[in-house]
Coordinates of C-alpha atoms in Angstrom, one line a residue:
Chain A
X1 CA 10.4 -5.8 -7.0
X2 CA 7.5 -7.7 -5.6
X3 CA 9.1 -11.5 -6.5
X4 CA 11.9 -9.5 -3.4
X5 CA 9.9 -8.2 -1.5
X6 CA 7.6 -11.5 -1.5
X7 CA 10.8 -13.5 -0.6
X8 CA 12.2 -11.1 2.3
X9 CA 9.0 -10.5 3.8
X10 CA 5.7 -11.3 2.1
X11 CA 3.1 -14.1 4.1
X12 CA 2.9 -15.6 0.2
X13 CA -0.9 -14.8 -0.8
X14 CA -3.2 -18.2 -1.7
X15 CA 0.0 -20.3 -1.8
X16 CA 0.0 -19.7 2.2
X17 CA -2.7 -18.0 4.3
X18 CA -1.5 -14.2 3.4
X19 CA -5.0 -13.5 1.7
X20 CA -6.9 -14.7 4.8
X21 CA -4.9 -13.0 7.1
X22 CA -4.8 -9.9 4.6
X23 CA -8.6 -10.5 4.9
X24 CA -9.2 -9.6 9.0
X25 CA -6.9 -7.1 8.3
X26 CA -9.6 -5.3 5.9
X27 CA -13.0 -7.1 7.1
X28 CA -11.8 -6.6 11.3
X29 CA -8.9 -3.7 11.4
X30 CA -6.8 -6.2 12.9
X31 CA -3.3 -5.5 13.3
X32 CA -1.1 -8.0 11.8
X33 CA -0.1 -10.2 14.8
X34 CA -3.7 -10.5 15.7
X35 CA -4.8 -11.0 12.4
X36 CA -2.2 -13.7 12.7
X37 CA -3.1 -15.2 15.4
X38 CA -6.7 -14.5 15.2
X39 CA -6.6 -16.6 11.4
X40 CA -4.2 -19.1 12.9
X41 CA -6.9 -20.4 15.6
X42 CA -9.7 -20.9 13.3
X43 CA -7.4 -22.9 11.0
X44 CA -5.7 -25.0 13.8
X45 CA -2.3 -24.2 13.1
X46 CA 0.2 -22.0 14.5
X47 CA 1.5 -18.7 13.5
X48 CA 4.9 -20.0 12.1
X49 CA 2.8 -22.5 9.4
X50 CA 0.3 -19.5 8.2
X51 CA 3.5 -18.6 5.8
X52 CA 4.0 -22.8 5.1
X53 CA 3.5 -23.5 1.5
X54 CA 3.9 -27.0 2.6
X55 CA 1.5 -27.1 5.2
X56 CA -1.4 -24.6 3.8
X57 CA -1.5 -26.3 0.3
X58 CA -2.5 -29.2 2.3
X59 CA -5.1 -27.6 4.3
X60 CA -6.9 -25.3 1.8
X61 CA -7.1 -28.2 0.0
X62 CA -9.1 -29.7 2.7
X63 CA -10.6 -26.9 3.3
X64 CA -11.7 -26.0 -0.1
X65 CA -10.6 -22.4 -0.2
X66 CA -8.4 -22.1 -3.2
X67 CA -4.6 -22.7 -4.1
X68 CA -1.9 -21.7 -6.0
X69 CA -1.7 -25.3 -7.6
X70 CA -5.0 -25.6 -9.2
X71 CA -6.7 -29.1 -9.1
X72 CA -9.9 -30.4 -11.4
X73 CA -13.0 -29.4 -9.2
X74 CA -11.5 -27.5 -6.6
X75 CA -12.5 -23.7 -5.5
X76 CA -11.3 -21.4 -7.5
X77 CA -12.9 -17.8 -7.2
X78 CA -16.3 -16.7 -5.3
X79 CA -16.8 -20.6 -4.3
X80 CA -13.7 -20.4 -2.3
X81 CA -14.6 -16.7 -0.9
X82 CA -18.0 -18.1 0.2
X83 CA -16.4 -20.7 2.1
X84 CA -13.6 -18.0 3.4
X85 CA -16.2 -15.6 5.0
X86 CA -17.8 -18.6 6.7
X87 CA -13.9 -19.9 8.0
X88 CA -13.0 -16.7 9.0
X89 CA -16.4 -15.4 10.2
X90 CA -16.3 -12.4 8.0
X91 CA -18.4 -10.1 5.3
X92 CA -16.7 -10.5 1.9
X93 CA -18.0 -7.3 0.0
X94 CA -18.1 -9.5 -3.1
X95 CA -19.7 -12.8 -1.8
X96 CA -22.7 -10.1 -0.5
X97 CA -23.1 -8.9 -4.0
X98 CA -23.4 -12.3 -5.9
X99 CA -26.0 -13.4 -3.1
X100 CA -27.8 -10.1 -4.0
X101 CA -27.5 -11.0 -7.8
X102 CA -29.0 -14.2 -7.4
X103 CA -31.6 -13.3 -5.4
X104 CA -31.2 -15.4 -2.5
X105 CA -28.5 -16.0 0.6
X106 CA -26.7 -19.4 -0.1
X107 CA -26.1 -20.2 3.5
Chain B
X1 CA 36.3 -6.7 8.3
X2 CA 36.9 -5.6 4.8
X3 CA 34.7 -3.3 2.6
X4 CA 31.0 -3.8 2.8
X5 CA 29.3 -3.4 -0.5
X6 CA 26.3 -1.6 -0.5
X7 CA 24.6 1.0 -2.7
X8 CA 23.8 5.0 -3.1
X9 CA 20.1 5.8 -3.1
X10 CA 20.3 6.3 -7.5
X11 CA 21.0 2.5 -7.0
X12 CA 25.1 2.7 -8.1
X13 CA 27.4 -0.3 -6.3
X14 CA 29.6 1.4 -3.0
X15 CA 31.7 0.4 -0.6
X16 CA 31.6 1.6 2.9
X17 CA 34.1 0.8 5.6
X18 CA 32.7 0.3 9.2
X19 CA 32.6 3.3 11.0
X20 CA 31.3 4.7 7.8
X21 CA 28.1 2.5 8.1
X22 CA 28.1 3.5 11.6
X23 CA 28.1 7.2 10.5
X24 CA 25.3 6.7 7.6
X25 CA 23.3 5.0 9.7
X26 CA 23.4 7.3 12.6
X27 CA 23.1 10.3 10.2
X28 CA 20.0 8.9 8.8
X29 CA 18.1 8.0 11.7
X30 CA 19.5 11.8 13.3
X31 CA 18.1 13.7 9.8
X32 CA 14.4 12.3 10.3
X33 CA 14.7 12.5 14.0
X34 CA 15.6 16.3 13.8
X35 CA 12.9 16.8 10.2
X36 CA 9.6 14.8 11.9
X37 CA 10.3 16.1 15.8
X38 CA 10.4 12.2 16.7
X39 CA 13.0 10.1 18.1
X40 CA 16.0 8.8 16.5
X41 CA 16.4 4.6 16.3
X42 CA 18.0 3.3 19.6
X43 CA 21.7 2.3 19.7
X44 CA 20.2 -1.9 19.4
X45 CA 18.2 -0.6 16.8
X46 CA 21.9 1.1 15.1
X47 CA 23.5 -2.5 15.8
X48 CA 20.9 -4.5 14.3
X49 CA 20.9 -2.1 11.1
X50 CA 24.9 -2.5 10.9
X51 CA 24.4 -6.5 10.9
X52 CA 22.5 -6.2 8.3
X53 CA 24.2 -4.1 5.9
X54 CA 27.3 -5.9 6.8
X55 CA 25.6 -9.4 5.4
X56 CA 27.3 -10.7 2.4
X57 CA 24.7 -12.4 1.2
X58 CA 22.6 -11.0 -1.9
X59 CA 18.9 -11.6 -0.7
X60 CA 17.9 -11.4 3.0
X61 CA 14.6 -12.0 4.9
X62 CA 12.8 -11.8 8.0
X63 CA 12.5 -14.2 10.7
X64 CA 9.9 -17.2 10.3
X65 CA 6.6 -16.2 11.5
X66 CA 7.6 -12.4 10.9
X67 CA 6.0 -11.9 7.6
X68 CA 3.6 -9.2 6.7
X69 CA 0.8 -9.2 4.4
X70 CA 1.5 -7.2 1.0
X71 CA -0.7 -4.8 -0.7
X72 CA -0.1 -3.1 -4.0
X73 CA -0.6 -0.4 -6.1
X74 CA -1.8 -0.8 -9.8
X75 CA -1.4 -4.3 -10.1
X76 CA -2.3 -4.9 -14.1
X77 CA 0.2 -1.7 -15.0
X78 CA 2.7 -3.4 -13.8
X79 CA 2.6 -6.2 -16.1
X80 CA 1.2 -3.6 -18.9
X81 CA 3.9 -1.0 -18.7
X82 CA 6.6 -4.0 -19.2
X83 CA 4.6 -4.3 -22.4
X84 CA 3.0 -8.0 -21.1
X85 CA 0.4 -8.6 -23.0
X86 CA -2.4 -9.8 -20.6
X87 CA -5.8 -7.6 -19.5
X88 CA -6.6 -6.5 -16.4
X89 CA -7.8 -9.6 -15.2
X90 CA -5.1 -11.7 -16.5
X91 CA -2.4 -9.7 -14.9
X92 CA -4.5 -10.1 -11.4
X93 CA -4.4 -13.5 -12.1
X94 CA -0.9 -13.5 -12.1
X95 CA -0.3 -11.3 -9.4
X96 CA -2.6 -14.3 -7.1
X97 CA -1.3 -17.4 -8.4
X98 CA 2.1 -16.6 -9.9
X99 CA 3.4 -13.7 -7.5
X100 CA 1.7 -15.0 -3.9
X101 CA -0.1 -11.7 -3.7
X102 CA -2.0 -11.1 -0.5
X103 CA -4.1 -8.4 -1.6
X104 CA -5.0 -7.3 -5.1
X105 CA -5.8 -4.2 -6.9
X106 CA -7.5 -3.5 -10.1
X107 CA -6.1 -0.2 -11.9
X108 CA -6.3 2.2 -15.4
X109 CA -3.3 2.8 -17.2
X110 CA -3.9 6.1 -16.9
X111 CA -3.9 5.7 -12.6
X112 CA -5.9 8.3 -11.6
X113 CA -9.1 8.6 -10.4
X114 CA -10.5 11.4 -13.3
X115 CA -9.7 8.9 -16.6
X116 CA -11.0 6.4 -14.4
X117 CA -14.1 8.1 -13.8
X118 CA -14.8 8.3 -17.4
X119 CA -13.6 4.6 -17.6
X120 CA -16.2 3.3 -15.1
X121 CA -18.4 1.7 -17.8
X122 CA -16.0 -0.6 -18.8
X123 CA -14.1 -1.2 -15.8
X124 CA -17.1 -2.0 -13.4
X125 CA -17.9 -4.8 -15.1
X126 CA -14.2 -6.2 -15.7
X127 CA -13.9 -6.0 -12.0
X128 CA -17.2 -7.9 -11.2
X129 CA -15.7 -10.5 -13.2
X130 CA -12.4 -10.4 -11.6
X131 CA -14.1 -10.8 -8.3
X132 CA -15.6 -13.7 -9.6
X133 CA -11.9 -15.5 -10.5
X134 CA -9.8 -14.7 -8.2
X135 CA -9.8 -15.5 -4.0
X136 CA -7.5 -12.6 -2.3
X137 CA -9.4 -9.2 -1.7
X138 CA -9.5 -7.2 -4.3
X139 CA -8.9 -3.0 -4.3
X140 CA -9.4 -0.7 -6.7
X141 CA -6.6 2.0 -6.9
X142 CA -5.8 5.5 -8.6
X143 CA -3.9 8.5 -7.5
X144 CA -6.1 12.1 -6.6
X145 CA -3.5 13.4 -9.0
X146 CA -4.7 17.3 -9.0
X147 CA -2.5 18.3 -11.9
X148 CA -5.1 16.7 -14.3
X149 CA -8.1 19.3 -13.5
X150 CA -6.1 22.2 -14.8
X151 CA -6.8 23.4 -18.4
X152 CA -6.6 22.6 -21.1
X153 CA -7.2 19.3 -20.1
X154 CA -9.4 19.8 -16.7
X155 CA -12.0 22.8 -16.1
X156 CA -9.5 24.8 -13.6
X157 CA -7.2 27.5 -14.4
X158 CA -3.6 26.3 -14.2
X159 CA -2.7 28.1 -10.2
X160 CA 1.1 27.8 -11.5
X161 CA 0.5 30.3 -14.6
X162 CA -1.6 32.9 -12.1
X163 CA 1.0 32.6 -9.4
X164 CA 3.8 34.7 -11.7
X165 CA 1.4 36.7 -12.4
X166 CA 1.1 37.6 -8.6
X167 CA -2.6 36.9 -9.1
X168 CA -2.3 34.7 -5.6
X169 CA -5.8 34.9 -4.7
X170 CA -7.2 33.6 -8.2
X171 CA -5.0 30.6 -7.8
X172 CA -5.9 30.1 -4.6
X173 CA -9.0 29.4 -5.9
X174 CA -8.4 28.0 -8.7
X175 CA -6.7 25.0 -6.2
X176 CA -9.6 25.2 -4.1
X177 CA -11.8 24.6 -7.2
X178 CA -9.5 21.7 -8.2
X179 CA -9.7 19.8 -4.9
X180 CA -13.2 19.6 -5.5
X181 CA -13.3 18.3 -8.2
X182 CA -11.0 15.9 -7.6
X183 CA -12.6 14.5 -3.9
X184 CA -15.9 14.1 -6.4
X185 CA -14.0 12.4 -8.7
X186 CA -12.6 9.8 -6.3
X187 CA -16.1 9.9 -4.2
X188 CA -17.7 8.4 -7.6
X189 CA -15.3 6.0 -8.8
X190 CA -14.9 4.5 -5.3
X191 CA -18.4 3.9 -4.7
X192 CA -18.9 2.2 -8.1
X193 CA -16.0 0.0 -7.7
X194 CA -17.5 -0.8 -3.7
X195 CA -21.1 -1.7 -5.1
X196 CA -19.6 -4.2 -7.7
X197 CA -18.2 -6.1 -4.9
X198 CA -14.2 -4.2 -4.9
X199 CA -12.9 -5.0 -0.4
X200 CA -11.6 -1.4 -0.5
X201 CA -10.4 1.4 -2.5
X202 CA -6.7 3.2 -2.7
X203 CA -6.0 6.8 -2.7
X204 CA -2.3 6.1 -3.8
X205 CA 0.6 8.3 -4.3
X206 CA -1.5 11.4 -2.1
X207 CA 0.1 14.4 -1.9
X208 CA 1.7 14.6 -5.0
X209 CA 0.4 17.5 -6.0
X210 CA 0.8 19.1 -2.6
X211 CA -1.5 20.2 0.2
X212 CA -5.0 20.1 -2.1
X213 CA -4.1 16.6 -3.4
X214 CA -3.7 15.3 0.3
X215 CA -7.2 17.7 1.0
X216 CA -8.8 15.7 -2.4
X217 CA -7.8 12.7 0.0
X218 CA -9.0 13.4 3.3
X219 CA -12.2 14.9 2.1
X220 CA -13.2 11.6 -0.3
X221 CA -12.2 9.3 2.5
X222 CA -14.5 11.0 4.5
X223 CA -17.5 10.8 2.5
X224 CA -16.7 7.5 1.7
X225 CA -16.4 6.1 5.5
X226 CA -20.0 8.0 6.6
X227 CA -21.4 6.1 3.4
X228 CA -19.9 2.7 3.6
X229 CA -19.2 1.9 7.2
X230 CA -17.6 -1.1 6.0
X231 CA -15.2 -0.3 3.2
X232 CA -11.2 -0.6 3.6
X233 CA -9.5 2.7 2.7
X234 CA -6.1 2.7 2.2
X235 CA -4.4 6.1 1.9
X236 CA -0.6 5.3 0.5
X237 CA 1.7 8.9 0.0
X238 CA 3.8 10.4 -2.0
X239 CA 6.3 11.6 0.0
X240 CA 7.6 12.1 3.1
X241 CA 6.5 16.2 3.6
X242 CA 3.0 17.7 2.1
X243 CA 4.4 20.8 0.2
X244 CA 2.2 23.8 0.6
X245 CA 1.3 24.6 -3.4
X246 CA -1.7 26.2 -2.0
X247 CA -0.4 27.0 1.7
X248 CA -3.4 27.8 3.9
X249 CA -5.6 24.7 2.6
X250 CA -6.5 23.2 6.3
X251 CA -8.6 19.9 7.1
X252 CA -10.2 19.8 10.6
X253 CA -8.2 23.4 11.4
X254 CA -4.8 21.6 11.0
X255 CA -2.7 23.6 8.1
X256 CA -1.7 20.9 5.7
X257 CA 1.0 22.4 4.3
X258 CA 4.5 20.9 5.7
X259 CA 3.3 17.8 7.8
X260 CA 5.7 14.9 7.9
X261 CA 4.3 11.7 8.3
X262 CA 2.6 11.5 11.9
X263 CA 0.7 14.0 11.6
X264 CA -0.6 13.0 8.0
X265 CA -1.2 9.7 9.6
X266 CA -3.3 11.6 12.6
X267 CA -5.4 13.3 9.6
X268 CA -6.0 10.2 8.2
X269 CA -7.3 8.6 11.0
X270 CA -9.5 11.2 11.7
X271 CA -10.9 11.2 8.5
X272 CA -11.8 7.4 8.5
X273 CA -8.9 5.5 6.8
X274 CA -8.2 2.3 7.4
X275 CA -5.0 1.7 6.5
X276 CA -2.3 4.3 6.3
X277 CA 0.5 4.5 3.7
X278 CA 3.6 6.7 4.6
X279 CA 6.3 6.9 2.0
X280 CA 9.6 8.3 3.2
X281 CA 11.8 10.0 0.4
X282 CA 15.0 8.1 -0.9
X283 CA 17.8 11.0 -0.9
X284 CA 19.5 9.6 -3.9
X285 CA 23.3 10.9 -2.9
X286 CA 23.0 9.1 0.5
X287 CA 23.7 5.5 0.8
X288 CA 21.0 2.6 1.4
X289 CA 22.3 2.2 4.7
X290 CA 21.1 5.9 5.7
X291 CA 18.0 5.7 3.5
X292 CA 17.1 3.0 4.9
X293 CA 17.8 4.1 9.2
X294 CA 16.2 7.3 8.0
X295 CA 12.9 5.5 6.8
X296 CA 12.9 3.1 9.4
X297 CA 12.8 5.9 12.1
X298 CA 9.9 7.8 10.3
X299 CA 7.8 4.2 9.8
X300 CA 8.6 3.6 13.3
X301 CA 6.9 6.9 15.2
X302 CA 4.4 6.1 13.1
X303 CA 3.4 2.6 13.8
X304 CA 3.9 4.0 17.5
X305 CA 1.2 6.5 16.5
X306 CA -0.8 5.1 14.8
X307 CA -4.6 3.1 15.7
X308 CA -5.3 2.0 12.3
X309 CA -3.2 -0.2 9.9
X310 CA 0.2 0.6 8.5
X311 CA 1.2 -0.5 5.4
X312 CA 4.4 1.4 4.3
X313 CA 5.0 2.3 0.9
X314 CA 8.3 0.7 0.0
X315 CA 9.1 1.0 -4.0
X316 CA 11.0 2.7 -6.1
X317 CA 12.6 5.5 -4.9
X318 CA 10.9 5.4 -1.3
X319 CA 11.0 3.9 2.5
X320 CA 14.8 3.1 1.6
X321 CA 14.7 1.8 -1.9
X322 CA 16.6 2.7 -4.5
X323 CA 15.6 5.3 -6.7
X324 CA 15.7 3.0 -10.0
X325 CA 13.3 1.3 -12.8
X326 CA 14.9 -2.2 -11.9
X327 CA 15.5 -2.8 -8.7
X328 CA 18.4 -5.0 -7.1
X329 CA 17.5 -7.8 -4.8
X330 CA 20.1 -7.0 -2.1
X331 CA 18.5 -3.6 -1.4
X332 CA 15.2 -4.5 -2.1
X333 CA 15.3 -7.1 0.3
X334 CA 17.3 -5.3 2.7
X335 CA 14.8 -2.5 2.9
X336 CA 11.6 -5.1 3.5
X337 CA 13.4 -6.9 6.3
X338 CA 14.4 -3.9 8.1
X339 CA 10.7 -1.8 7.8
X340 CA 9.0 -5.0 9.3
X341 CA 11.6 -6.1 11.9
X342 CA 12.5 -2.6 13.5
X343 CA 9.3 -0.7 12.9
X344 CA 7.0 -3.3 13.5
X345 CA 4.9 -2.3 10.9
X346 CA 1.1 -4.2 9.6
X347 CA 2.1 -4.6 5.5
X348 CA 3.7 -3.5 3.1

């Protein structure tokens, strides 16, 4: 049910930008078309290649956030949500605790 | 035109002809028009609906750029009830970087929140490491599910033997006493979850259990939002109408007992959700085509409604789908391209 519902409507998760925009959703309230366009801006692209494969794969892998098609050295878990929260300009709940674990902010 | 082939809501293969879409569709949107005191889809709205039952093709979608985020419920039982042998964090895994999940959501088994309180121990620290692995934000999810809190397996008199007994008052109480338990329940598990690093916590399938479940809800969500300012709620339903099991159970003097879907959004808001799950009941002798104009309308007055985000609950058996195990792509993808396109809605 979810592979169907991915393909009729879903933005596509880390293989496209649905977790960022799913992220101002959660971290801002944003409704979807502003969380659209809102993610869209800081990423330089439009609206249409936020659900790209083609086009995000590219640019989270310049970007260092994490992708579907995992790479030797790239970001993979809390390195890329560090990096997201910065991108986006948000609090990720979970890149606050690990700073808290550590002892120290990392940026 | 010949025949279209579409399906009833159990999920059996039918064929309508045209002005018999036409009818379905216009009795469905009608039926939740007259039910929720809203208004019925418009006649472009009707046309657009009959296009897209009259499709031949097996899977539709929406428009480029029209896509909505996904959120779901249980993630990791959905693997595990298929018997796929993976852990909790494996079958997170899969749901990011197999399935293209926007959001993810830690879960029990079990699926509610009072195993999952007894769980915490060994949960807290799966999902600290599962927030360490994966990128999407991560939720953890149970249902209220009031029916556990009744003895002999919960502390509270069962209100459904005292009610034949006409003791109406004592099971009153007894209800009263299991909401509770149940909001303290929820209250604990969701703050554990939030202070090892969890984006949000979901109350899912609310209401089951009728007007204290939805109560359980509202009053957790509450405490929550006054003690974590920042934390996502999401509140997804069980159905379309809160029955009144209790019948006088109120939350900020509204009875809660018989309130279709914009006025259990309304109570939601109010109590500091942040996202809004309504589920709209699949009548299984009807076909897709009216489940799916009679959901649509429902979703619709709520997104209309509504200042916080929708996500509607579209799986089995609800918001147009099929009432089935294994679902069909035609009506599966049917349903999803019609609640975003006509309702306008934030996720699914």
């Amino acid at each position: 049910m979810s592979g169907a519902h991915n393909f009729a409507s879903g933005m596509g998760g880390i293989r496209t930008a649905g977790d960022l925009v799913a992220r101002m959703e959660i971290a801002r309230g944003m409704k979807i078309n502003e969380a659209k366009e809102y993610v869209a801006k800081k990423l330089g692209v439009s609206v249409v290649d936020l659900s790209d494969p083609v086009v995000m794969n590219e640019l989270r892998k310049d970007l260092d956030i994490g992708s579907a098609y995992v790479l030797p050295g790239v970001a993979q878990g809390i390195d890329a949500k560090f990096r997201i929260a910065e991108l986006l300009d948000i609090e990720i709940n979970s890149v606050k605790k690990f700073e808290e674990r550590i002892g120290r902010k990392l940026k | 035109m010949g025949k279209i082939r579409t399906r009833l809501g159990d999920g059996s293969v039918i064929e309508l002809s045209e002005s018999e879409l036409q009818n379905d569709l216009e009795n469905g949107t009608q039926d939740a028009a007259e039910r929720g005191k809203i208004s019925p889809l418009s006649q472009d709205e009707l046309r657009y609906l009959a296009e897209l039952f009259k499709r031949t093709d097996r899977g539709v979608g929406v428009d480029t750029g029209k896509e909505v985020v996904l959120s779901y419920d249980c993630g990791p039982l959905k693997i595990k009830r298929s018997y796929g042998t993976a852990s909790k964090l494996q079958s997170l895994q899969m749901l990011e970087r197999l399935l293209g999940a926007d959001t993810l959501e830690m879960a029990h088994v079990d699926y509610s929140y009072k195993p999952a309180k007894q769980l915490l121990w060994m949960d807290q620290p799966i999902m600290e490491q599962a927030l360490m692995v994966t990128i999407p934000a991560m939720f953890y999810g149970a249902m209220p599910n009031l029916g556990l809190y009744t003895q002999p397996d919960g502390p509270c008199v069962n209100p459904m033997e005292l009610l034949p007994q006409g003791k109406i008052a004592e099971a009153r109480a007894s209800f009263e006493e299991m909401v509770e338990c149940a909001a303290n329940d929820m209250v604990i598990v969701a703050s554990t979850m939030y202070e090892a690093g969890a984006d949000g916590i979901n109350f899912d399938t609310t209401g089951a259990a009728g007007d204290g479940d939805f109560l359980a809800a509202l009053r957790a969500t509450e405490i929550l939002r006054h003690k974590y300012p920042d934390m996502c709620i999401e509140m997804g339903m069980a159905g379309e109408f809160i029955f009144g099991m209790h019948g006088t159970l109120t939350y900020d003097g509204v009875r809660l007992a018989g309130l279709y879907p914009r006025e259990q959004l309304k109570l939601a808001e109010k109590a500091g959700a942040s996202i809004f799950g309504p589920a709209i009941n699949t009548n299984t002798n009807s076909s897709c085509p009216c489940d799916v104009a009679r959901a649509s309308t429902f979703i619709k007055d709520c997104v209309k409604s509504s200042n916080i985000l929708i996500h509607g609950n579209v799986g089995m058996g609800v918001c147009g789908m099929p009432m089935q195990d294994v679902l069909p792509v035609d009506s599966v993808s049917r349903a999803s391209k019609a609640m975003v396109e006509i309702t306008g809605l934030d996720g699914l």
